[in-house]
Short mmCIF file of C-alpha atoms in Angstrom, two decimals:
data_model
loop_
_atom_site.label_atom_id
_atom_site.label_comp_id
_atom_site.label_asym_id
_atom_site.label_seq_id
_atom_site.Cartn_x
_atom_site.Cartn_y
_atom_site.Cartn_z
CA MET D 1 28.85 11.28 2.71
CA ARG D 2 29.31 9.87 6.19
CA PRO D 3 29.39 6.07 6.45
CA LEU D 4 26.03 4.46 7.16
CA PRO D 5 25.41 3.13 10.67
CA GLU D 6 26.34 -0.52 10.95
CA VAL D 7 22.64 -1.34 10.70
CA PRO D 8 20.30 1.39 9.37
CA ASP D 9 17.08 2.14 11.27
CA LEU D 10 14.85 1.33 8.32
CA VAL D 11 15.38 0.29 4.68
CA VAL D 12 12.38 0.49 2.33
CA VAL D 13 12.15 -0.73 -1.29
CA HIS D 14 9.86 1.54 -3.34
CA ILE D 15 8.50 0.10 -6.58
CA SER D 16 5.57 1.09 -8.75
CA ASP D 17 3.69 0.48 -12.00
CA ILE D 18 4.56 -3.17 -12.56
CA HIS D 19 1.48 -3.75 -14.75
CA PHE D 20 1.32 -7.53 -14.49
CA LYS D 21 -0.66 -9.05 -17.36
CA SER D 22 -2.07 -12.58 -17.39
CA SER D 23 0.74 -13.52 -19.79
CA ALA D 24 3.48 -12.59 -17.28
CA GLY D 25 6.02 -15.34 -16.67
CA ARG D 26 5.43 -17.15 -19.94
CA VAL D 27 8.21 -17.83 -22.44
CA GLN D 28 7.41 -14.70 -24.47
CA ASP D 29 7.29 -12.38 -21.43
CA ARG D 30 9.90 -9.74 -22.31
CA ASN D 31 9.77 -8.26 -18.81
CA LYS D 32 10.70 -11.46 -17.00
CA ASP D 33 14.41 -10.67 -17.29
CA LEU D 34 13.81 -7.13 -15.97
CA ARG D 35 12.22 -8.48 -12.81
CA HIS D 36 15.04 -10.98 -12.34
CA GLU D 37 17.64 -8.24 -12.71
CA LEU D 38 15.77 -6.09 -10.17
CA LEU D 39 16.05 -8.92 -7.66
CA LEU D 40 19.77 -9.36 -8.41
CA ASP D 41 20.29 -5.61 -7.96
CA LEU D 42 18.59 -5.68 -4.56
CA ARG D 43 20.76 -8.61 -3.50
CA ARG D 44 23.87 -6.62 -4.41
CA GLN D 45 22.66 -3.63 -2.42
CA ARG D 46 21.99 -5.76 0.60
CA THR D 47 25.74 -6.37 0.96
CA HIS D 48 26.22 -2.76 2.09
CA LEU D 49 22.74 -1.88 3.40
CA ARG D 50 22.75 -5.05 5.54
CA LYS D 51 18.95 -5.52 5.50
CA PHE D 52 15.59 -4.63 3.96
CA ASP D 53 12.57 -3.96 6.17
CA ALA D 54 9.64 -3.32 3.83
CA ILE D 55 8.47 -3.27 0.22
CA VAL D 56 6.04 -0.50 -0.71
CA VAL D 57 4.17 -0.51 -4.02
CA THR D 58 2.51 2.72 -5.12
CA GLY D 59 -0.08 1.13 -7.37
CA ASP D 60 -0.60 -0.46 -10.76
CA LEU D 61 0.42 -3.96 -9.77
CA ALA D 62 -2.03 -5.25 -12.37
CA PHE D 63 -2.78 -4.12 -15.90
CA ALA D 64 -6.57 -4.48 -16.08
CA GLY D 65 -7.61 -5.16 -12.47
CA LYS D 66 -8.27 -8.89 -13.08
CA ALA D 67 -7.89 -11.70 -10.55
CA ALA D 68 -5.32 -13.63 -12.62
CA GLU D 69 -3.05 -10.58 -12.74
CA PHE D 70 -3.11 -10.17 -8.96
CA GLU D 71 -2.34 -13.87 -8.49
CA ILE D 72 0.82 -13.36 -10.55
CA ALA D 73 1.69 -10.20 -8.59
CA SER D 74 1.24 -12.05 -5.30
CA LYS D 75 3.57 -14.88 -6.34
CA TRP D 76 6.23 -12.45 -7.53
CA LEU D 77 6.07 -10.40 -4.33
CA ASP D 78 6.35 -13.61 -2.31
CA VAL D 79 9.56 -14.52 -4.13
CA LEU D 80 10.91 -11.00 -3.67
CA ARG D 81 10.19 -10.81 0.04
CA GLU D 82 11.54 -14.31 0.71
CA GLN D 83 14.78 -13.58 -1.14
CA LEU D 84 15.17 -10.31 0.80
CA ASN D 85 14.00 -11.80 4.13
CA ILE D 86 11.09 -9.38 4.52
CA ALA D 87 8.04 -10.35 6.58
CA GLU D 88 4.75 -10.69 4.69
CA LYS D 89 3.16 -8.04 6.93
CA ASN D 90 5.77 -5.56 5.65
CA ILE D 91 4.61 -5.68 2.05
CA LEU D 92 2.52 -2.53 1.70
CA VAL D 93 0.39 -1.80 -1.35
CA THR D 94 -1.98 0.92 -2.50
CA PRO D 95 -4.16 0.79 -5.64
CA GLY D 96 -3.51 2.50 -8.97
CA ASN D 97 -5.76 3.14 -11.96
CA HIS D 98 -4.65 -0.12 -13.64
CA ASP D 99 -5.76 -1.99 -10.50
CA VAL D 100 -9.29 -0.83 -11.31
CA ASP D 101 -11.43 -3.25 -13.33
CA ARG D 102 -12.62 -0.62 -15.80
CA ASP D 103 -15.09 -3.06 -17.35
CA LYS D 104 -17.04 -2.86 -14.09
CA VAL D 105 -16.95 0.93 -14.18
CA VAL D 106 -18.27 1.13 -17.74
CA ALA D 107 -21.01 -1.41 -17.01
CA SER D 108 -22.35 0.46 -13.97
CA THR D 109 -24.46 3.57 -14.40
CA GLY D 110 -24.35 3.96 -10.62
CA ILE D 111 -20.54 4.19 -10.52
CA LEU D 112 -20.39 6.52 -13.52
CA GLY D 113 -23.05 8.73 -11.95
CA LEU D 114 -21.09 9.04 -8.71
CA HIS D 115 -17.91 9.89 -10.63
CA ALA D 116 -19.68 12.65 -12.54
CA ARG D 117 -21.36 13.99 -9.39
CA ILE D 118 -18.07 14.26 -7.50
CA ARG D 119 -16.06 15.68 -10.41
CA ALA D 120 -18.66 18.41 -10.98
CA CYS D 121 -17.83 19.97 -7.60
CA HIS D 122 -15.09 22.38 -6.55
CA GLY D 123 -13.61 23.73 -3.33
CA ASP D 124 -15.39 22.90 -0.11
CA ALA D 125 -18.37 21.56 -2.04
CA LEU D 126 -16.04 18.91 -3.49
CA GLN D 127 -14.95 17.74 -0.04
CA SER D 128 -18.51 17.81 1.33
CA THR D 129 -19.94 15.88 -1.60
CA PHE D 130 -17.15 13.29 -1.52
CA ALA D 131 -17.50 12.82 2.25
CA ASN D 132 -21.30 12.47 1.95
CA VAL D 133 -21.01 9.88 -0.81
CA MET D 134 -18.39 7.90 1.12
CA SER D 135 -20.49 7.85 4.29
CA ALA D 136 -23.69 6.84 2.48
CA GLU D 137 -24.53 3.29 1.40
CA GLU D 138 -23.84 4.26 -2.20
CA GLY D 139 -20.20 4.83 -1.25
CA HIS D 140 -19.64 1.07 -1.57
CA GLN D 141 -19.97 1.48 -5.34
CA LEU D 142 -16.74 3.51 -5.50
CA PHE D 143 -14.85 0.37 -4.43
CA GLU D 144 -16.67 -2.27 -6.47
CA ALA D 145 -14.19 -1.99 -9.34
CA ILE D 146 -11.22 -2.80 -7.07
CA ALA D 147 -12.74 -5.93 -5.54
CA GLU D 148 -9.94 -8.10 -6.99
CA PHE D 149 -7.29 -5.69 -5.71
CA ASN D 150 -8.86 -5.84 -2.24
CA THR D 151 -8.84 -9.63 -2.25
CA PHE D 152 -5.14 -9.50 -3.11
CA ALA D 153 -4.41 -6.70 -0.60
CA LEU D 154 -6.14 -8.46 2.30
CA GLN D 155 -3.16 -10.77 2.77
CA TYR D 156 -1.00 -7.73 3.50
CA GLY D 157 -3.54 -5.84 5.59
CA CYS D 158 -3.93 -3.19 2.89
CA ALA D 159 -7.53 -3.63 1.69
CA VAL D 160 -9.57 -0.42 1.56
CA HIS D 161 -13.27 0.40 1.61
CA ARG D 162 -15.58 3.38 2.04
CA ASP D 163 -15.32 3.32 5.86
CA GLN D 164 -11.51 3.02 5.80
CA PRO D 165 -10.01 4.30 2.53
CA PHE D 166 -6.48 4.34 3.97
CA TRP D 167 -4.36 2.08 6.18
CA GLU D 168 -1.41 2.77 8.49
CA ARG D 169 1.60 0.78 9.66
CA ASP D 170 4.18 1.81 12.29
CA PHE D 171 7.93 1.11 12.13
CA PRO D 172 10.26 1.90 15.06
CA LEU D 173 13.25 4.20 14.65
CA ARG D 174 15.96 4.60 17.23
CA ASP D 175 15.50 6.93 20.20
CA GLY D 176 11.86 5.86 20.54
CA ALA D 177 10.62 7.60 17.40
CA VAL D 178 8.17 6.01 14.97
CA LEU D 179 7.82 6.16 11.18
CA ARG D 180 4.13 5.86 10.39
CA ILE D 181 3.39 4.77 6.82
CA ARG D 182 -0.05 5.71 5.50
CA GLY D 183 -1.33 4.16 2.28
CA MET D 184 -3.95 6.37 0.60
CA THR D 185 -6.48 5.53 -2.11
CA SER D 186 -6.49 7.89 -5.10
CA ILE D 187 -8.67 5.85 -7.50
CA CYS D 188 -12.18 6.26 -6.04
CA VAL D 189 -13.31 8.08 -9.21
CA SER D 190 -10.99 6.33 -11.68
CA GLY D 191 -12.26 5.08 -15.03
CA TRP D 192 -11.43 4.97 -18.74
CA ASN D 193 -11.40 8.76 -19.09
CA ASP D 194 -8.90 9.76 -16.39
CA ASP D 195 -6.84 12.83 -17.23
CA THR D 196 -5.38 15.99 -15.70
CA GLY D 197 -8.28 18.13 -16.91
CA ALA D 198 -11.93 17.61 -15.99
CA ASN D 199 -11.43 13.93 -15.06
CA LYS D 200 -8.94 14.08 -12.21
CA MET D 201 -8.79 11.84 -9.13
CA ILE D 202 -9.54 12.72 -5.50
CA LEU D 203 -8.03 11.80 -2.13
CA GLY D 204 -10.34 13.62 0.26
CA GLU D 205 -9.36 15.49 3.40
CA ILE D 206 -9.91 12.46 5.63
CA GLN D 207 -6.92 10.79 3.95
CA TYR D 208 -4.39 13.60 3.79
CA ALA D 209 -5.12 15.35 7.12
CA LEU D 210 -2.44 13.38 8.99
CA THR D 211 -2.78 13.39 12.78
CA ARG D 212 0.24 15.00 14.45
CA GLU D 213 1.64 13.05 17.39
CA PRO D 214 4.88 13.52 19.40
CA GLY D 215 7.60 11.25 18.09
CA VAL D 216 5.72 10.28 14.90
CA GLU D 217 7.08 11.04 11.42
CA TYR D 218 4.93 10.24 8.38
CA LEU D 219 5.66 8.54 5.08
CA THR D 220 2.67 8.55 2.70
CA LEU D 221 1.88 6.40 -0.34
CA ALA D 222 -0.52 7.22 -3.16
CA HIS D 223 -0.58 6.25 -6.80
CA HIS D 224 -1.43 9.64 -8.32
CA PRO D 225 0.83 12.67 -7.72
CA PRO D 226 -0.97 15.86 -6.59
CA SER D 227 -1.17 17.29 -10.13
CA TRP D 228 -3.68 14.50 -10.93
CA LEU D 229 -5.99 15.37 -8.02
CA LEU D 230 -9.16 17.46 -7.95
CA ASP D 231 -8.16 18.46 -4.42
CA GLN D 232 -4.54 19.14 -5.35
CA ASP D 233 -4.21 22.36 -3.33
CA GLY D 234 -5.53 20.88 -0.10
CA ALA D 235 -3.60 17.63 -0.47
CA GLU D 236 -0.32 19.40 -1.20
CA HIS D 237 -0.78 21.84 1.69
CA TYR D 238 -1.49 19.17 4.29
CA LEU D 239 1.08 16.66 3.09
CA ASN D 240 3.80 19.30 2.67
CA THR D 241 3.32 20.42 6.27
CA ARG D 242 2.78 17.01 7.90
CA ALA D 243 4.63 14.30 5.95
CA ARG D 244 8.41 13.95 5.74
CA ILE D 245 8.28 11.60 2.75
CA GLN D 246 5.64 11.39 0.02
CA LEU D 247 5.87 8.46 -2.41
CA TYR D 248 3.95 8.30 -5.70
CA GLY D 249 3.77 6.33 -8.94
CA HIS D 250 1.73 6.67 -12.14
CA LYS D 251 3.94 9.05 -14.13
CA HIS D 252 6.43 6.44 -15.44
CA GLU D 253 8.96 9.20 -14.84
CA HIS D 254 11.32 9.63 -11.93
CA TRP D 255 12.01 12.68 -9.85
CA ILE D 256 12.78 13.65 -6.28
CA GLU D 257 12.06 17.16 -5.08
CA PRO D 258 11.68 19.14 -1.83
CA ALA D 259 8.08 19.33 -0.65
CA GLY D 260 7.40 21.62 2.29
CA GLN D 261 9.03 20.06 5.34
CA GLY D 262 10.03 16.89 3.49
CA ILE D 263 10.52 15.36 0.06
CA ARG D 264 8.34 14.03 -2.75
CA VAL D 265 9.50 10.94 -4.65
CA VAL D 266 7.89 9.74 -7.89
CA ALA D 267 9.11 6.21 -8.46
CA GLY D 268 9.16 5.70 -12.20
CA ALA D 269 7.83 2.40 -13.52
CA VAL D 270 9.25 -1.10 -13.14
CA HIS D 271 7.52 -2.00 -16.43
CA PRO D 272 6.99 1.12 -18.56
CA GLU D 273 5.56 0.46 -22.00
CA ARG D 274 8.40 -0.13 -24.43
CA THR D 275 6.74 2.21 -26.90
CA GLU D 276 7.23 5.14 -24.50
CA SER D 277 9.77 7.66 -25.79
CA ASN D 278 11.72 7.61 -22.53
CA TRP D 279 11.59 3.88 -21.74
CA ILE D 280 13.67 3.50 -18.56
CA PRO D 281 12.59 0.97 -15.89
CA ARG D 282 13.24 2.37 -12.40
CA TYR D 283 12.78 1.85 -8.68
CA ASN D 284 14.14 3.30 -5.41
CA VAL D 285 15.54 2.21 -2.07
CA LEU D 286 15.08 4.57 0.90
CA VAL D 287 17.31 4.37 3.97
CA LEU D 288 16.17 6.18 7.12
CA ASN D 289 18.19 6.95 10.23
CA LEU D 290 17.39 9.04 13.28
CA GLU D 291 20.40 10.95 14.59
CA LYS D 292 21.22 13.28 17.50
CA HIS D 293 23.68 16.16 17.29
CA ASP D 294 24.20 18.69 20.10
CA ASN D 295 20.92 17.59 21.69
CA ALA D 296 19.05 18.18 18.40
CA ARG D 297 17.31 15.31 16.62
CA PHE D 298 17.44 14.78 12.86
CA LEU D 299 15.83 12.34 10.45
CA GLU D 300 18.27 11.45 7.68
CA VAL D 301 16.78 10.09 4.46
CA ILE D 302 18.99 8.60 1.76
CA VAL D 303 17.36 7.74 -1.56
CA TYR D 304 19.17 5.22 -3.76
CA ALA D 305 17.69 5.88 -7.20
CA ARG D 306 18.06 2.88 -9.52
CA ARG D 307 17.53 2.78 -13.28
CA TRP D 308 17.90 0.32 -16.12
CA SER D 309 21.07 0.59 -18.22
CA THR D 310 20.60 -0.54 -21.82
CA GLU D 311 24.38 -0.45 -22.17
CA GLN D 312 25.10 -2.79 -19.24
CA THR D 313 21.69 -4.57 -19.33
CA CYS D 314 21.23 -4.28 -15.58
CA PHE D 315 20.05 -1.81 -12.96
CA ILE D 316 22.59 0.84 -11.94
CA GLY D 317 22.65 3.95 -9.80
CA ASP D 318 20.95 7.02 -11.26
CA CYS D 319 23.52 9.74 -10.62
CA ASP D 320 22.66 13.38 -9.92
CA ALA D 321 24.50 16.48 -11.16
CA SER D 322 27.27 15.78 -8.65
CA HIS D 323 27.73 12.28 -10.10
CA LEU D 324 26.43 10.67 -6.93
CA PRO D 325 23.99 7.72 -7.14
CA ILE D 326 22.18 8.83 -3.97
CA ARG D 327 20.16 11.79 -2.74
CA LEU D 328 20.72 12.80 0.89
CA TYR D 329 18.22 14.80 2.98
CA ARG D 330 18.26 15.74 6.67
CA PHE D 331 15.28 17.13 8.56
CA ARG D 332 15.33 18.49 12.08
CA ILE D 333 12.50 16.95 14.06
CA ASP D 334 10.91 17.44 17.48
CA ASP D 335 13.65 17.90 20.08
CA SER D 336 11.54 16.60 22.94
CA PRO D 337 11.51 12.85 23.56
CA PRO D 338 8.45 11.10 22.12
CA SER D 339 5.77 10.74 24.77
CA VAL D 340 2.86 8.91 23.19
CA ALA D 341 4.29 7.41 20.03
CA SER D 342 5.12 3.73 20.12
CA PRO D 343 4.65 0.89 17.69
CA ARG D 344 2.04 -1.72 18.42
CA THR D 345 2.90 -4.17 21.15
CA ASP D 346 3.97 -7.65 20.07
CA ARG D 347 0.60 -9.05 21.19
CA VAL D 348 -1.38 -6.46 19.27
CA ALA D 349 0.84 -6.95 16.22
CA LEU D 350 0.35 -10.72 16.42
CA GLU D 351 -3.42 -10.35 16.61
CA ALA D 352 -3.40 -8.00 13.63
CA ASP D 353 -1.32 -10.47 11.62
CA GLU D 354 -3.67 -13.34 12.45
CA LYS D 355 -6.69 -11.20 11.53
CA ARG D 356 -5.05 -10.31 8.23
CA ARG D 357 -4.38 -13.99 7.50
CA LEU D 358 -7.95 -14.94 8.38
CA GLY D 359 -9.33 -12.20 6.13
CA TYR D 360 -7.22 -13.38 3.22
CA ARG D 361 -8.25 -17.03 3.61
CA LEU D 362 -11.89 -16.01 3.96
CA ALA D 363 -11.70 -13.98 0.74
CA MET D 364 -10.18 -16.98 -1.05
CA LEU D 365 -13.37 -18.99 -0.48
CA ALA D 366 -16.13 -18.92 -3.09
CA LYS D 367 -18.83 -16.33 -2.46
CA ASP D 368 -21.49 -18.98 -1.74
CA LEU D 369 -19.26 -20.47 0.95
CA GLN D 370 -18.72 -17.04 2.52
CA ILE D 371 -22.50 -16.57 2.66
CA ARG D 372 -22.89 -20.03 4.21
CA LEU D 373 -20.37 -19.10 6.93
CA ALA D 374 -22.28 -15.90 7.69
CA GLN D 375 -25.49 -17.91 7.96
CA ARG D 376 -23.86 -20.41 10.33
CA LEU D 377 -22.76 -17.51 12.53
CA GLU D 378 -26.21 -15.90 12.27
CA LEU D 379 -24.71 -12.69 10.89
CA ILE D 380 -26.75 -12.50 7.68
CA GLY D 381 -29.24 -9.65 7.89
CA CYS D 382 -26.94 -7.14 9.55
CA ASP D 383 -27.40 -3.72 8.00
CA ASP D 384 -23.93 -3.65 6.44
CA LEU D 385 -23.67 -7.33 5.52
CA GLN D 386 -25.51 -7.59 2.23
CA THR D 387 -25.01 -10.77 0.20
CA ASP D 388 -24.66 -8.83 -3.06
CA ALA D 389 -21.94 -6.48 -1.74
CA SER D 390 -18.57 -6.64 -3.49
CA ASP D 391 -16.76 -6.38 -0.14
CA PHE D 392 -18.81 -9.15 1.53
CA ALA D 393 -15.76 -10.99 2.95
CA ASP D 394 -14.31 -7.78 4.38
CA ALA D 395 -17.65 -6.86 5.97
CA LEU D 396 -18.10 -10.37 7.38
CA LEU D 397 -14.67 -10.24 9.03
CA ARG D 398 -15.38 -6.79 10.47
CA ILE D 399 -18.78 -7.77 11.90
CA ALA D 400 -17.45 -11.06 13.28
CA GLU D 401 -14.80 -9.08 15.13
CA GLU D 402 -17.35 -6.57 16.45
CA ARG D 403 -19.50 -9.43 17.77
CA GLN D 404 -16.47 -11.36 19.00
CA ARG D 405 -17.09 -14.35 16.74
CA LEU D 406 -13.60 -14.49 15.19
CA GLY D 407 -12.83 -17.78 16.93
CA GLU D 408 -15.82 -19.48 15.38
CA LEU D 409 -15.17 -17.87 12.01
CA PHE D 410 -11.56 -19.12 12.11
CA ASP D 411 -12.66 -22.72 12.72
CA LEU D 412 -15.19 -22.62 9.90
CA VAL D 413 -12.75 -21.07 7.42
CA GLU D 414 -10.08 -23.65 8.27
CA LYS D 415 -12.66 -26.41 7.92
CA TYR D 416 -13.59 -25.30 4.40
CA HIS D 417 -9.91 -25.10 3.54
CA GLY D 418 -9.55 -28.66 4.85
CA GLU D 419 -7.10 -27.74 7.59
CA ILE D 420 -9.11 -27.97 10.81
CA ASN D 421 -7.04 -28.82 13.89
CA GLN D 422 -3.80 -28.22 11.99
CA ARG D 423 -3.33 -24.74 13.47
CA GLU D 424 -4.13 -23.52 16.95
CA ASN D 425 -7.04 -21.09 16.90
CA PRO D 426 -5.53 -17.68 17.79
CA PHE D 427 -9.00 -16.32 18.61
CA ALA D 428 -10.13 -19.22 20.79
CA GLY D 429 -10.11 -17.08 23.95
CA LEU D 430 -12.68 -14.63 22.58
CA VAL D 431 -16.29 -15.07 23.67
CA LYS D 432 -19.51 -13.98 22.09
CA GLU D 433 -21.07 -10.80 23.43
CA GLU D 434 -24.19 -12.58 24.70
CA ASP D 435 -22.01 -15.02 26.69
CA LYS D 436 -20.65 -12.09 28.72
CA ARG D 437 -24.04 -11.14 30.07
#
C-alpha cells in the first residue's frame, strides 16, 4: 500500500453498540477495562494517522433508553473526544433499538397501534402510510420513546423528530470536494418484538433518497442494516447508487462488503454480551483521501478494522485473507470540479454550534421551567408547541428561531442556569419579527 499523505483528508472513528447500563463505571463493571483499552488503541493509531476528525456512533449507546445511561455515555464520549482532540460538534450519533425506552412503547396503545398499522403495509402503500403518519400530528408518538436519546443528542446537533428524522454534517476534502454525513433513524417502529420477520424496522424514502450534488460524496449512518428493514429493497437500491460509504451497527458482527458504487461496513459491538458465542469487541477507523491521477479524481477509503485479542488482552488489527489489517477501496468520482458543494461558512457553522448548545441547555432544564420560558416569550399556544409533547424543548427552540426570539431565549436559559452575563449572547443581534415592521 502507498504511504498515507502526511495528513489525511479525514479520519473517522466508527463505534457502535456500547450498551451503557446505569452500573457502568462502578467497581464491578467488567467492560471498564475494554473502554480504556479502546482509548489506548486509538492513541497508538494517532501516531501514524496524525489526527482524528470525528466520532460516529451507529446506535445503542444505552441499554434501556434511560436518562442515567445517556449521562454515562455523554461523559465517556467527552473523555474520548478530549483525549483525541475532536470537537464536540464532530461527535455524531444515531439511535438504535436499545436507545428506545421500551417501557414507554409497551405502555402506549397509540404507539403500538402506529407500529402495527405501518408494519401491515407493503410496497408503495408502506411508504405512503409511513409518510402520512410522520406528517400528521400522531407522528410525534413515534419519537416519544427516544425522548431521553434526543435530550442527549441535542448537544451534538443529532436530535431527530417527525419533521426531521435525519441530520447532515459536511466535512471538507481536498480539491474542494465535500463528504456529507447523513445520520438516519431506523427505530421509528422499534419495540420489544423487533425481528427480521413481520416486525422489521423502516427508514422511509425521505431518509435514503440522498440528494445528488456536484462535488458531494455521501457517508450514511443507521443502526439497522438493510436486512432488518421493511423497505429493504428501496433502501438498498438508493443507498447503493448514491452513497460511497454505509455504516451500520446492531448485528454485533463485523463485515465489510462492496455495495453498489461504494462499501457497506457493519461495525461489530464495543460491548457485545459475554454470553454471545462469538464474543469479540470491535470498532473501526476510516481514513478518507481525495486523489487525482491523469486528470481523474478518486476517493480512497482505508478501513482499519480493530478487534479484541483475548490472547494479548488489547485491541489489534483484524487481518484479512492477505494478512493485512486494513481494507483499501478506491472509487472514481466526478471528474468535473465541484460547482455548488461547499461546507458551511465559519459564521453559519458558529451559529449552528451556538444553537446546538442552547438547545442542549434548554433540554437540561426541568419541564416546568421550559414551559415558564415559553410563557415568558408568549409562545405557548402555537399549534406545534403543546405542553404535553415529549419534544417540547426541541419545538420551543425551533419556534423561537422562526420568530427570531433566540436572543431572549438565550438570556432566560442562562438566567435559570445561574450564568447570566457570563457569556456574550450570540443571538443578541436578532430582532423579533414584529419589530421589523
